[in-house]
Coordinates of N, CA and C in Angstrom, one line a residue:
M2 N 4.7 -36.0 -44.2 CA 3.7 -36.9 -43.7 C 4.0 -38.3 -44.2
K3 N 3.9 -39.2 -43.3 CA 4.3 -40.6 -43.5 C 3.0 -41.4 -44.1
A4 N 3.2 -42.1 -45.2 CA 2.2 -42.9 -45.8 C 2.3 -44.3 -45.3
V5 N 1.2 -44.9 -44.7 CA 1.1 -46.2 -44.2 C 0.2 -47.0 -45.0
H6 N 0.7 -48.1 -45.6 CA -0.2 -49.1 -46.3 C -0.2 -50.4 -45.6
G7 N -1.4 -50.9 -45.2 CA -1.4 -52.2 -44.6 C -2.3 -52.1 -43.4
N8 N -2.4 -53.2 -42.6 CA -3.2 -53.3 -41.4 C -2.5 -53.1 -40.1
I9 N -3.1 -52.4 -39.2 CA -2.5 -52.1 -37.9 C -3.4 -52.5 -36.8
D10 N -2.9 -53.2 -35.8 CA -3.7 -53.6 -34.6 C -3.8 -52.4 -33.7
G11 N -5.1 -52.1 -33.3 CA -5.3 -51.0 -32.4 C -5.7 -51.5 -31.1
P12 N -6.0 -50.6 -30.1 CA -6.1 -49.2 -30.3 C -4.7 -48.5 -30.5
L13 N -4.7 -47.4 -31.2 CA -3.5 -46.8 -31.6 C -3.5 -45.3 -31.3
A14 N -2.4 -44.8 -30.8 CA -2.3 -43.3 -30.6 C -1.3 -42.9 -31.7
L15 N -1.8 -41.9 -32.5 CA -1.0 -41.4 -33.6 C -0.2 -40.2 -33.1
D16 N 1.1 -40.5 -33.0 CA 2.1 -39.4 -32.4 C 2.9 -38.8 -33.6
E17 N 2.5 -39.0 -34.9 CA 3.2 -38.4 -36.0 C 2.1 -38.2 -37.1
D18 N 2.5 -37.3 -38.0 CA 1.6 -37.1 -39.2 C 1.5 -38.3 -40.1
I19 N 0.3 -38.9 -40.3 CA 0.1 -40.1 -41.0 C -1.0 -40.0 -42.0
A20 N -0.8 -40.6 -43.2 CA -1.8 -40.9 -44.2 C -2.0 -42.4 -44.3
L21 N -3.1 -42.9 -43.9 CA -3.3 -44.3 -43.8 C -4.2 -44.8 -45.0
Y22 N -3.6 -45.8 -45.7 CA -4.3 -46.4 -46.8 C -4.5 -47.9 -46.5
G23 N -5.0 -48.1 -45.3 CA -5.2 -49.5 -44.8 C -6.3 -49.6 -43.8
R24 N -6.1 -50.4 -42.8 CA -7.1 -50.6 -41.8 C -6.5 -50.6 -40.3
I25 N -7.2 -50.0 -39.4 CA -6.8 -50.1 -38.0 C -7.9 -50.9 -37.3
S26 N -7.5 -52.1 -36.7 CA -8.5 -53.1 -36.2 C -9.2 -52.6 -34.9
G27 N -8.8 -51.6 -34.3 CA -9.5 -51.0 -33.1 C -9.6 -49.5 -33.3
G28 N -9.7 -48.8 -32.2 CA -9.8 -47.4 -32.3 C -8.5 -46.7 -32.5
A29 N -8.6 -45.4 -32.7 CA -7.4 -44.5 -32.9 C -7.6 -43.2 -32.2
T30 N -6.5 -42.6 -31.8 CA -6.5 -41.2 -31.2 C -5.4 -40.4 -32.0
V31 N -5.8 -39.2 -32.5 CA -4.9 -38.3 -33.1 C -4.5 -37.4 -32.0
R32 N -3.2 -37.4 -31.7 CA -2.6 -36.6 -30.6 C -2.5 -35.1 -31.0
S33 N -2.6 -34.3 -30.0 CA -2.5 -32.8 -30.3 C -1.3 -32.4 -31.1
G34 N -1.6 -31.5 -32.1 CA -0.6 -31.0 -33.0 C -0.3 -31.9 -34.2
K35 N -1.0 -33.1 -34.3 CA -0.7 -34.1 -35.4 C -1.8 -34.0 -36.4
R36 N -1.5 -34.5 -37.6 CA -2.4 -34.6 -38.7 C -2.6 -36.0 -39.1
F37 N -3.8 -36.4 -39.5 CA -4.1 -37.8 -39.9 C -5.1 -37.7 -41.1
I38 N -4.8 -38.4 -42.2 CA -5.7 -38.5 -43.3 C -6.0 -40.1 -43.4
L39 N -7.3 -40.3 -43.4 CA -7.7 -41.7 -43.5 C -8.3 -42.0 -44.9
H40 N -7.7 -42.9 -45.6 CA -8.2 -43.3 -46.9 C -8.7 -44.7 -46.7
G41 N -8.5 -45.4 -45.6 CA -9.0 -46.7 -45.4 C -10.1 -46.8 -44.4
T42 N -9.9 -47.8 -43.4 CA -10.9 -48.0 -42.4 C -10.4 -48.1 -41.0
I43 N -11.2 -47.5 -40.1 CA -10.9 -47.7 -38.6 C -12.1 -48.6 -38.1
A44 N -11.8 -49.7 -37.5 CA -12.9 -50.6 -37.1 C -13.5 -50.1 -35.8
G45 N -12.9 -49.2 -35.1 CA -13.5 -48.6 -33.8 C -13.8 -47.2 -34.0
D46 N -13.6 -46.5 -32.8 CA -13.7 -45.0 -32.7 C -12.5 -44.2 -33.1
L47 N -12.7 -43.0 -33.5 CA -11.6 -42.1 -33.8 C -11.8 -40.9 -32.9
R48 N -10.7 -40.6 -32.1 CA -10.7 -39.4 -31.2 C -9.7 -38.5 -31.7
V49 N -10.1 -37.2 -31.8 CA -9.2 -36.1 -32.3 C -9.0 -35.1 -31.2
E50 N -7.8 -35.1 -30.7 CA -7.5 -34.2 -29.5 C -7.4 -32.8 -29.9
K51 N -7.3 -31.9 -29.0 CA -7.2 -30.4 -29.2 C -6.0 -30.2 -30.0
D52 N -6.3 -29.3 -31.1 CA -5.2 -28.8 -32.0 C -4.7 -29.9 -32.9
A53 N -5.4 -31.1 -33.0 CA -5.1 -32.1 -34.0 C -6.0 -31.9 -35.2
R54 N -5.7 -32.6 -36.2 CA -6.5 -32.5 -37.5 C -6.7 -33.9 -38.1
A55 N -7.9 -34.2 -38.4 CA -8.2 -35.5 -39.0 C -9.1 -35.3 -40.3
V56 N -8.7 -35.8 -41.4 CA -9.4 -35.8 -42.6 C -9.8 -37.2 -43.0
V57 N -11.1 -37.5 -42.9 CA -11.7 -38.8 -43.1 C -12.2 -39.0 -44.5
R58 N -11.5 -39.7 -45.4 CA -12.0 -39.9 -46.7 C -12.5 -41.4 -46.8
G59 N -12.1 -42.2 -45.9 CA -12.5 -43.6 -45.8 C -13.7 -43.8 -44.8
T60 N -13.6 -44.8 -44.0 CA -14.7 -45.2 -43.1 C -14.2 -45.3 -41.7
V61 N -15.0 -44.7 -40.7 CA -14.9 -45.0 -39.3 C -16.1 -45.8 -38.9
A62 N -15.9 -47.0 -38.5 CA -17.0 -47.9 -38.2 C -17.7 -47.5 -36.8
G63 N -17.0 -46.7 -36.0 CA -17.5 -46.2 -34.7 C -17.8 -44.7 -34.8
H64 N -17.7 -44.1 -33.7 CA -17.9 -42.7 -33.6 C -16.6 -41.9 -33.8
I65 N -16.8 -40.6 -34.3 CA -15.6 -39.7 -34.3 C -15.9 -38.7 -33.2
Y66 N -14.9 -38.6 -32.3 CA -15.0 -37.6 -31.1 C -14.0 -36.5 -31.4
N67 N -14.5 -35.3 -31.6 CA -13.7 -34.1 -31.7 C -13.6 -33.4 -30.4
D68 N -12.4 -33.5 -29.8 CA -12.1 -32.9 -28.5 C -11.4 -31.6 -28.6
G69 N -11.7 -30.8 -29.7 CA -11.0 -29.5 -29.8 C -10.1 -29.4 -31.0
G70 N -10.2 -30.3 -31.9 CA -9.3 -30.3 -33.1 C -10.2 -29.9 -34.3
R71 N -9.7 -30.3 -35.5 CA -10.4 -30.0 -36.7 C -10.7 -31.4 -37.3
V72 N -12.0 -31.7 -37.7 CA -12.4 -32.9 -38.3 C -13.0 -32.6 -39.6
E73 N -12.6 -33.2 -40.7 CA -13.3 -33.0 -42.0 C -13.7 -34.4 -42.4
L74 N -15.0 -34.6 -42.6 CA -15.5 -35.9 -43.0 C -16.0 -35.8 -44.4
F75 N -15.4 -36.6 -45.3 CA -15.8 -36.8 -46.7 C -16.3 -38.2 -46.9
G76 N -16.0 -39.1 -46.0 CA -16.3 -40.5 -46.2 C -17.5 -40.9 -45.4
M77 N -17.3 -41.9 -44.4 CA -18.4 -42.4 -43.7 C -18.0 -42.6 -42.3
A78 N -19.0 -42.4 -41.4 CA -18.8 -42.6 -39.9 C -20.1 -43.0 -39.3
D79 N -20.1 -43.7 -38.2 CA -21.3 -44.1 -37.5 C -22.0 -42.8 -36.9
A80 N -21.2 -42.0 -36.3 CA -21.7 -40.7 -35.7 C -20.5 -39.8 -35.4
I81 N -20.8 -38.5 -35.2 CA -19.8 -37.5 -34.8 C -20.2 -36.8 -33.6
A82 N -19.4 -36.6 -32.6 CA -19.7 -35.9 -31.4 C -18.5 -34.9 -31.2
S83 N -18.9 -33.7 -30.6 CA -17.9 -32.7 -30.3 C -18.0 -32.3 -28.9
S84 N -16.9 -32.4 -28.1 CA -17.0 -32.1 -26.7 C -16.3 -30.7 -26.4
S85 N -16.0 -29.9 -27.4 CA -15.3 -28.7 -27.2 C -15.8 -27.6 -28.1
H86 N -16.0 -26.4 -27.6 CA -16.3 -25.3 -28.4 C -15.2 -24.8 -29.3
D87 N -14.0 -25.3 -29.0 CA -12.8 -24.9 -29.9 C -12.7 -25.7 -31.1
G88 N -13.3 -26.9 -31.1 CA -13.2 -27.7 -32.3 C -14.0 -27.3 -33.5
V89 N -13.5 -27.7 -34.6 CA -14.2 -27.4 -35.9 C -14.5 -28.8 -36.6
T90 N -15.8 -28.9 -36.9 CA -16.2 -30.2 -37.6 C -16.9 -29.8 -38.9
I91 N -16.3 -30.3 -40.0 CA -16.8 -30.1 -41.3 C -17.3 -31.4 -41.9
I92 N -18.6 -31.5 -42.3 CA -19.2 -32.6 -42.9 C -19.5 -32.3 -44.3
D93 N -18.9 -33.0 -45.3 CA -19.2 -32.7 -46.7 C -20.6 -33.2 -47.0
P94 N -21.3 -32.5 -47.9 CA -22.7 -32.9 -48.3 C -22.7 -34.4 -48.8
A95 N -21.7 -34.8 -49.4 CA -21.6 -36.2 -49.9 C -21.2 -37.3 -48.9
A96 N -20.8 -36.8 -47.7 CA -20.4 -37.8 -46.6 C -21.7 -38.4 -46.1
H97 N -21.4 -39.6 -45.4 CA -22.5 -40.4 -44.8 C -22.3 -40.5 -43.3
V98 N -23.2 -40.0 -42.5 CA -23.2 -40.3 -41.0 C -24.3 -41.3 -40.8
L99 N -24.0 -42.5 -40.4 CA -25.0 -43.6 -40.5 C -26.1 -43.6 -39.4
G100 N -26.0 -42.7 -38.5 CA -27.1 -42.6 -37.5 C -26.9 -43.2 -36.2
G101 N -25.7 -43.4 -35.8 CA -25.4 -43.9 -34.4 C -25.6 -42.7 -33.5
G102 N -26.1 -41.6 -33.9 CA -26.4 -40.5 -33.0 C -26.2 -39.2 -33.8
K103 N -26.9 -38.2 -33.5 CA -26.7 -36.9 -34.2 C -25.5 -36.2 -33.6
P104 N -24.9 -35.3 -34.4 CA -23.7 -34.6 -33.9 C -24.2 -33.8 -32.6
R105 N -23.3 -33.9 -31.7 CA -23.7 -33.2 -30.4 C -22.8 -32.1 -30.2
S106 N -23.4 -30.9 -29.8 CA -22.6 -29.7 -29.5 C -21.8 -29.2 -30.7
V107 N -22.3 -29.4 -31.9 CA -21.6 -28.9 -33.1 C -22.4 -27.6 -33.4
D108 N -21.7 -26.4 -33.2 CA -22.3 -25.1 -33.5 C -22.3 -25.0 -35.1
P109 N -23.4 -24.9 -35.7 CA -23.4 -24.8 -37.2 C -22.7 -23.5 -37.7
R110 N -22.6 -22.5 -36.9 CA -21.8 -21.3 -37.4 C -20.3 -21.6 -37.3
R111 N -19.9 -22.6 -36.6 CA -18.4 -22.9 -36.5 C -18.1 -24.2 -37.2
S112 N -19.1 -25.0 -37.6 CA -18.8 -26.3 -38.1 C -18.4 -26.3 -39.5
G113 N -18.7 -25.3 -40.3 CA -18.3 -25.3 -41.7 C -19.3 -25.9 -42.6
T114 N -20.3 -26.5 -42.0 CA -21.4 -27.2 -42.8 C -22.3 -26.1 -43.3
K115 N -22.9 -26.3 -44.4 CA -23.8 -25.3 -45.0 C -25.2 -25.9 -44.7
H116 N -26.1 -24.9 -44.2 CA -27.5 -25.3 -43.9 C -28.3 -24.6 -44.9
L117 N -29.0 -25.3 -45.7 CA -29.9 -24.8 -46.7 C -31.4 -24.9 -46.3
P118 N -32.2 -23.9 -46.6 CA -33.6 -24.0 -46.3 C -34.2 -25.2 -47.0
L119 N -35.2 -25.8 -46.3 CA -35.9 -26.9 -46.9 C -37.0 -26.4 -47.9

């Protein structure tokens, strides 16, 4: 996996496995079969294609769209949406989803999130 430190102008299509310790000034798409770890910031949306994997430990200022990949959110995002039943979305209890919309079509049995009784 390639480590990238610094700022990148987006939108950006990630065609290789990358760990980012910087900032993408627009949106980004993780291509099918690729892995992406975000320790920094994406100023736009993050799209995760089928069979791709994204681990967000930093901040996505826009929405995260899971199109059939695996998304793990430990940091912060405006909202998360899933458009595929094949996708897996895991939201850590300490993560922050700021309320740009509730997760859409995320099956709690497949999402990996734990639901505790109130």
